[in-house]
Coordinates of C-alpha atoms in Angstrom, one line a residue:
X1 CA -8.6 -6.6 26.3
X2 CA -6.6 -3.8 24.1
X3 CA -3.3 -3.5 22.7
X4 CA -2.3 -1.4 25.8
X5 CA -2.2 -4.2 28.1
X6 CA -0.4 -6.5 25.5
X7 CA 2.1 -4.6 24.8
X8 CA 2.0 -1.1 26.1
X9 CA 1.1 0.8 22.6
X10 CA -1.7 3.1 24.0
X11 CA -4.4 3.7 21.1
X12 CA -3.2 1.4 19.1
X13 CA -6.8 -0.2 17.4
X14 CA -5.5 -2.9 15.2
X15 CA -2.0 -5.6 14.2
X16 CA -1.6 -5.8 10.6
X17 CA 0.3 -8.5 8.4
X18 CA 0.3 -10.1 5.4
X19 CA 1.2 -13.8 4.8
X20 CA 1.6 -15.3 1.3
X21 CA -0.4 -18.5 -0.4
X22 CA 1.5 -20.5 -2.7
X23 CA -0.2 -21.7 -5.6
X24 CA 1.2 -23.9 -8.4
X25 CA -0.5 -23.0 -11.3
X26 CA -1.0 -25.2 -14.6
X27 CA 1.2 -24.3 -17.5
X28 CA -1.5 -23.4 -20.0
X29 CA -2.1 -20.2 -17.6
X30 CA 0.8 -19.0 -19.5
X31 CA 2.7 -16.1 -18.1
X32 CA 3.0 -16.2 -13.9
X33 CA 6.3 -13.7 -13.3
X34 CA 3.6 -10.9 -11.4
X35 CA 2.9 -14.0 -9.2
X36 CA 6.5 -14.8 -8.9
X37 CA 7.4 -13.8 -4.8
X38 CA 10.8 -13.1 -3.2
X39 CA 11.7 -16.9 -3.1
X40 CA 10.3 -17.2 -6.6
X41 CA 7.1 -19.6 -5.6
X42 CA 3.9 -18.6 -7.2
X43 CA 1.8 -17.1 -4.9
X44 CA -1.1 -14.7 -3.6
X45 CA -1.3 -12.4 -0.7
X46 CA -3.4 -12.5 2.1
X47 CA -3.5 -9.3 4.5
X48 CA -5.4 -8.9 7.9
X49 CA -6.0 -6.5 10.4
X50 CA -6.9 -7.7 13.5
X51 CA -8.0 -6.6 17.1
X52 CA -6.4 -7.4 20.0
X53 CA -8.9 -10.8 20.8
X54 CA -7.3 -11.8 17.5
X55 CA -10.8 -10.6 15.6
X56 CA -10.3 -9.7 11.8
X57 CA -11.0 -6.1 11.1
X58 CA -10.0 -6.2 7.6
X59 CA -8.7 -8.9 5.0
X60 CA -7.2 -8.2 1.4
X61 CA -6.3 -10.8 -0.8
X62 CA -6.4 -11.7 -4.4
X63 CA -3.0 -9.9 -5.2
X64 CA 0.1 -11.1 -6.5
X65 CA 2.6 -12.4 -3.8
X66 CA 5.1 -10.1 -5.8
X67 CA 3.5 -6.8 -4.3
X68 CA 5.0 -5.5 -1.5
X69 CA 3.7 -5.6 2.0
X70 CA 3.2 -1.4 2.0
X71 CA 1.2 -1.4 -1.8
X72 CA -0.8 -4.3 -0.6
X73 CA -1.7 -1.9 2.2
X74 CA -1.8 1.2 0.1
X75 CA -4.4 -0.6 -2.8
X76 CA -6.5 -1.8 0.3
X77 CA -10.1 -0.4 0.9
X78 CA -9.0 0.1 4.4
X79 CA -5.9 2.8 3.4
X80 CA -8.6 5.0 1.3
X81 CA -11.0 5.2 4.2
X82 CA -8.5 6.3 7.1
X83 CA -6.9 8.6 4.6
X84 CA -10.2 10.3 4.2
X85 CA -10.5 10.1 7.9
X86 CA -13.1 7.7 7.9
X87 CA -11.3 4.8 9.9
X88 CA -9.0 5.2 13.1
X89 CA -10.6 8.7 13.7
X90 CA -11.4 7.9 17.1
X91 CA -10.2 10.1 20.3
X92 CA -6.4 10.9 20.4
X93 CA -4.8 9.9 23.7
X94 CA -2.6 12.5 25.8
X95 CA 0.5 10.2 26.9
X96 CA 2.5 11.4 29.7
X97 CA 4.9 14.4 28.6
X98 CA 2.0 15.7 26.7
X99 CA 1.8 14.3 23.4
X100 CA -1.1 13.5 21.8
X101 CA -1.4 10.2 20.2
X102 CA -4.3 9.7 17.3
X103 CA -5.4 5.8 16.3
X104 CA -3.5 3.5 14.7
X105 CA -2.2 0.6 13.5
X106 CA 1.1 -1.5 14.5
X107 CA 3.3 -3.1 11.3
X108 CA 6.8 -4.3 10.2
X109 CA 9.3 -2.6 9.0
X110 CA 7.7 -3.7 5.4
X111 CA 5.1 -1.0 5.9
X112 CA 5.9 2.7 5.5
X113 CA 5.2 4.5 8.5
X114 CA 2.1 6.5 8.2
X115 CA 0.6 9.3 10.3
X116 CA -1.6 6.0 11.5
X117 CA 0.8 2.8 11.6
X118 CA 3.7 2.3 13.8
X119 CA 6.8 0.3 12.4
X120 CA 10.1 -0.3 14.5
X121 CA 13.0 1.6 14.8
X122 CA 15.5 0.7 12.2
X123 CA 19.3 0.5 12.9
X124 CA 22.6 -1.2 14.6
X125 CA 23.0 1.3 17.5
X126 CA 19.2 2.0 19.0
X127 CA 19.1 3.8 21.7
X128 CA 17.4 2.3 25.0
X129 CA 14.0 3.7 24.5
X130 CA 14.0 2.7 20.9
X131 CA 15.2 -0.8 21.4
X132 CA 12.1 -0.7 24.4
X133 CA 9.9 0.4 21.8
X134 CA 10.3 -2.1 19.2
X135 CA 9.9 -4.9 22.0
X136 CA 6.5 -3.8 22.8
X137 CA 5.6 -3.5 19.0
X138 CA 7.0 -6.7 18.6
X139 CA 4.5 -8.2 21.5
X140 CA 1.7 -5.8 19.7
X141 CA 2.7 -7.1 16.6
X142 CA 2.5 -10.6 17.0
X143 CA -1.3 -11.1 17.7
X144 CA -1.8 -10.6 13.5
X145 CA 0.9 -13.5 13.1
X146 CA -1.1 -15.3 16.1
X147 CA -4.3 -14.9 14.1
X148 CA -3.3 -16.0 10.7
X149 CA -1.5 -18.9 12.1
X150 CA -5.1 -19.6 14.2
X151 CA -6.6 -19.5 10.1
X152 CA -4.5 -21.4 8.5
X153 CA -4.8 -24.5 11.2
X154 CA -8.7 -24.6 10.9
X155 CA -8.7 -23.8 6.9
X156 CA -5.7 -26.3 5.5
X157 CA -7.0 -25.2 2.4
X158 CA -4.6 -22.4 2.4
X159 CA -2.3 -23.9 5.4
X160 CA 0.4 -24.9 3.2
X161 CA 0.1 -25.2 -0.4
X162 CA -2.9 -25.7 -3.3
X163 CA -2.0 -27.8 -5.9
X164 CA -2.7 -26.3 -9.7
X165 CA -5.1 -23.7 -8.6
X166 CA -7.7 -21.5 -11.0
X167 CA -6.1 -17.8 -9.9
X168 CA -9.8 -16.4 -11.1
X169 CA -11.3 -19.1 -8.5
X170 CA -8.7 -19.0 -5.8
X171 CA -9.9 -15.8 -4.3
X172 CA -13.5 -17.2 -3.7
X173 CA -12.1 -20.4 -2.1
X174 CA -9.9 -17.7 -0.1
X175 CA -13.3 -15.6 0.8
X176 CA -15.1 -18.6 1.7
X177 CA -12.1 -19.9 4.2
X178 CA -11.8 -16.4 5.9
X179 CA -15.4 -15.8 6.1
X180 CA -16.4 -19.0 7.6
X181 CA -13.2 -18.9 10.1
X182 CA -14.6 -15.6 11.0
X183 CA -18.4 -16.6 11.9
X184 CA -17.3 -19.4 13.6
X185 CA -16.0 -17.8 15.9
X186 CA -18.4 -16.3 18.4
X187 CA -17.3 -12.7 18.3
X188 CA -16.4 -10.5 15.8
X189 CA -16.8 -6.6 15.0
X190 CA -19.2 -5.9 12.7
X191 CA -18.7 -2.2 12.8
X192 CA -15.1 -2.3 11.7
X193 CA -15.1 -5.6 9.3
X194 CA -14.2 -5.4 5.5
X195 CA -12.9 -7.6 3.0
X196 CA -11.8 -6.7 -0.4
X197 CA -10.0 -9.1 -3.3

Protein backbone atom coordinates (compact mmCIF):
# COMPACT_ATOMS: atom_id res chain seq x y z
CA UNK A 1 0.00 0.00 0.00
CA UNK A 2 1.54 3.72 -0.37
CA UNK A 3 0.51 7.04 0.61
CA UNK A 4 -0.92 7.58 -2.93
CA UNK A 5 -3.81 5.37 -2.40
CA UNK A 6 -4.47 6.73 1.20
CA UNK A 7 -4.60 9.95 0.49
CA UNK A 8 -3.56 10.96 -2.98
CA UNK A 9 0.01 12.53 -2.00
CA UNK A 10 2.09 10.87 -4.90
CA UNK A 11 5.76 10.23 -3.51
CA UNK A 12 5.17 10.88 -0.40
CA UNK A 13 7.58 8.03 1.60
CA UNK A 14 6.72 8.60 5.15
CA UNK A 15 3.88 10.48 8.09
CA UNK A 16 5.65 12.18 10.74
CA UNK A 17 4.52 13.25 14.36
CA UNK A 18 5.54 13.76 17.60
CA UNK A 19 3.50 12.97 20.77
CA UNK A 20 4.60 13.96 24.24
CA UNK A 21 5.25 11.56 27.57
CA UNK A 22 4.47 13.05 30.72
CA UNK A 23 6.68 12.28 33.53
CA UNK A 24 6.42 13.50 37.13
CA UNK A 25 9.69 13.71 38.22
CA UNK A 26 10.88 13.66 42.10
CA UNK A 27 11.79 16.95 43.61
CA UNK A 28 15.42 16.21 44.40
CA UNK A 29 15.94 16.31 40.41
CA UNK A 30 15.89 19.91 41.11
CA UNK A 31 15.33 22.23 38.16
CA UNK A 32 12.55 20.75 35.48
CA UNK A 33 11.44 24.23 33.49
CA UNK A 34 13.35 22.67 29.95
CA UNK A 35 10.84 19.84 30.58
CA UNK A 36 8.04 22.12 31.25
CA UNK A 37 5.55 21.64 27.88
CA UNK A 38 2.74 23.98 26.54
CA UNK A 39 0.29 22.88 29.27
CA UNK A 40 3.11 23.08 31.80
CA UNK A 41 3.22 19.00 32.56
CA UNK A 42 6.75 17.58 32.63
CA UNK A 43 7.42 15.72 29.84
CA UNK A 44 9.53 14.11 26.93
CA UNK A 45 9.07 13.87 23.30
CA UNK A 46 8.64 10.98 21.25
CA UNK A 47 8.87 11.47 17.31
CA UNK A 48 8.13 8.75 14.56
CA UNK A 49 8.13 8.47 10.99
CA UNK A 50 6.19 5.94 9.73
CA UNK A 51 5.22 4.14 6.31
CA UNK A 52 2.11 3.86 5.10
CA UNK A 53 1.42 -0.06 6.78
CA UNK A 54 1.95 2.02 9.92
CA UNK A 55 5.86 0.67 10.06
CA UNK A 56 8.38 2.98 12.07
CA UNK A 57 11.00 4.47 9.79
CA UNK A 58 12.45 6.60 12.39
CA UNK A 59 11.89 7.31 16.23
CA UNK A 60 13.47 10.30 18.31
CA UNK A 61 12.99 10.69 21.80
CA UNK A 62 14.77 11.64 24.87
CA UNK A 63 14.09 15.50 24.48
CA UNK A 64 12.39 17.90 26.45
CA UNK A 65 8.51 18.15 25.77
CA UNK A 66 9.35 21.99 25.68
CA UNK A 67 11.17 21.67 22.09
CA UNK A 68 9.18 22.37 19.37
CA UNK A 69 7.80 19.84 16.95
CA UNK A 70 10.13 21.46 13.84
CA UNK A 71 13.69 21.39 16.31
CA UNK A 72 12.78 17.95 17.39
CA UNK A 73 12.86 17.27 13.61
CA UNK A 74 15.71 19.50 12.84
CA UNK A 75 18.19 17.81 15.92
CA UNK A 76 16.98 14.31 14.54
CA UNK A 77 19.49 11.93 12.79
CA UNK A 78 16.98 11.58 10.12
CA UNK A 79 17.03 15.75 9.03
CA UNK A 80 21.06 15.48 8.73
CA UNK A 81 20.88 12.50 6.37
CA UNK A 82 18.14 13.91 3.78
CA UNK A 83 19.82 17.18 3.95
CA UNK A 84 22.96 15.56 2.76
CA UNK A 85 20.77 13.77 0.35
CA UNK A 86 21.19 10.53 1.88
CA UNK A 87 17.39 9.83 2.72
CA UNK A 88 14.24 10.54 0.40
CA UNK A 89 16.63 10.63 -2.64
CA UNK A 90 14.66 8.31 -4.48
CA UNK A 91 13.06 9.00 -8.19
CA UNK A 92 11.04 12.35 -8.46
CA UNK A 93 7.59 11.78 -9.85
CA UNK A 94 6.28 13.90 -12.95
CA UNK A 95 2.49 14.75 -11.82
CA UNK A 96 0.21 15.79 -14.45
CA UNK A 97 0.87 19.57 -15.60
CA UNK A 98 4.49 18.64 -15.55
CA UNK A 99 5.92 19.19 -12.25
CA UNK A 100 8.28 17.13 -10.82
CA UNK A 101 7.77 15.98 -7.38
CA UNK A 102 11.06 14.69 -5.30
CA UNK A 103 10.36 12.37 -1.92
CA UNK A 104 8.99 13.41 1.02
CA UNK A 105 7.49 13.55 4.03
CA UNK A 106 3.80 14.75 5.14
CA UNK A 107 3.63 16.99 8.74
CA UNK A 108 1.57 19.59 10.64
CA UNK A 109 1.61 22.87 10.45
CA UNK A 110 4.21 22.50 13.58
CA UNK A 111 6.81 21.56 11.07
CA UNK A 112 8.47 24.06 8.67
CA UNK A 113 7.97 23.25 5.29
CA UNK A 114 11.05 21.81 3.77
CA UNK A 115 12.09 21.15 0.27
CA UNK A 116 11.04 17.35 1.55
CA UNK A 117 7.95 17.70 4.00
CA UNK A 118 4.53 18.78 3.14
CA UNK A 119 2.55 20.88 5.78
CA UNK A 120 -1.15 22.38 5.11
CA UNK A 121 -2.13 25.40 3.72
CA UNK A 122 -2.51 28.02 6.42
CA UNK A 123 -5.39 30.62 6.42
CA UNK A 124 -9.27 31.67 6.69
CA UNK A 125 -10.02 32.09 2.98
CA UNK A 126 -8.27 28.83 1.12
CA UNK A 127 -8.95 28.44 -1.98
CA UNK A 128 -10.67 25.07 -3.31
CA UNK A 129 -7.62 23.28 -4.31
CA UNK A 130 -5.93 24.26 -1.13
CA UNK A 131 -8.71 23.34 1.15
CA UNK A 132 -8.58 19.76 -1.26
CA UNK A 133 -5.02 19.59 -0.44
CA UNK A 134 -4.99 19.79 3.19
CA UNK A 135 -7.86 17.04 3.29
CA UNK A 136 -5.73 14.53 1.62
CA UNK A 137 -2.66 15.48 3.93
CA UNK A 138 -4.94 15.20 6.67
CA UNK A 139 -5.84 11.41 5.54
CA UNK A 140 -1.88 11.05 4.82
CA UNK A 141 -1.24 12.53 7.95
CA UNK A 142 -3.09 10.51 10.19
CA UNK A 143 -1.49 7.06 9.81
CA UNK A 144 1.62 8.57 12.22
CA UNK A 145 -1.24 9.46 14.80
CA UNK A 146 -2.73 5.81 13.89
CA UNK A 147 0.72 4.34 14.72
CA UNK A 148 1.55 6.00 17.91
CA UNK A 149 -1.84 5.43 19.22
CA UNK A 150 -1.27 1.42 18.03
CA UNK A 151 2.19 1.95 20.59
CA UNK A 152 0.91 3.33 23.26
CA UNK A 153 -2.10 0.59 23.64
CA UNK A 154 0.36 -2.40 23.55
CA UNK A 155 3.23 -0.42 25.72
CA UNK A 156 1.02 1.27 28.79
CA UNK A 157 4.24 2.08 29.92
CA UNK A 158 4.16 5.25 28.12
CA UNK A 159 0.21 5.16 27.32
CA UNK A 160 -0.63 7.66 29.85
CA UNK A 161 1.62 8.79 32.49
CA UNK A 162 4.93 7.36 34.59
CA UNK A 163 4.93 8.13 37.99
CA UNK A 164 8.46 9.83 39.40
CA UNK A 165 10.58 8.67 36.59
CA UNK A 166 14.63 8.67 36.40
CA UNK A 167 14.88 11.23 33.12
CA UNK A 168 18.58 9.47 32.62
CA UNK A 169 16.60 5.96 32.60
CA UNK A 170 13.35 6.98 30.88
CA UNK A 171 14.80 6.93 27.52
CA UNK A 172 15.96 3.15 27.79
CA UNK A 173 12.48 2.13 29.12
CA UNK A 174 11.35 4.31 26.00
CA UNK A 175 13.98 2.29 23.56
CA UNK A 176 12.92 -0.91 24.98
CA UNK A 177 8.95 -0.12 24.43
CA UNK A 178 9.52 1.03 20.78
CA UNK A 179 11.83 -1.58 19.90
CA UNK A 180 9.97 -4.48 21.07
CA UNK A 181 6.56 -2.90 19.59
CA UNK A 182 8.47 -2.86 16.50
CA UNK A 183 9.74 -6.64 16.28
CA UNK A 184 6.68 -7.81 17.19
CA UNK A 185 5.33 -6.96 14.64
CA UNK A 186 5.98 -9.13 11.60
CA UNK A 187 7.18 -6.53 9.19
CA UNK A 188 9.27 -3.73 9.34
CA UNK A 189 11.91 -1.94 7.04
CA UNK A 190 15.18 -2.58 7.92
CA UNK A 191 16.63 -0.42 5.17
CA UNK A 192 15.02 2.76 6.30
CA UNK A 193 14.92 2.18 10.34
CA UNK A 194 16.77 4.51 12.86
CA UNK A 195 16.29 5.50 16.30
CA UNK A 196 18.21 8.19 18.08
CA UNK A 197 17.67 9.67 21.95
Amino acid sequence: MMFESIGGMPNCCGAIETTHLKMYPHKSEGETNVWLDTKNNNSMKLQVIVDPTTRFLDVVFGLPGRMTKDNVLRGSEFFNLVQKREKLNGNEVELPKGTKIREYLVGDSSFQLLPWTMTPYHGEELTEDQSEFNKKLLATRLVASCALKKLKAVWTAIEDSMWRPDRHKLPRIILVCVASFITSKSTWKETWYHVSS
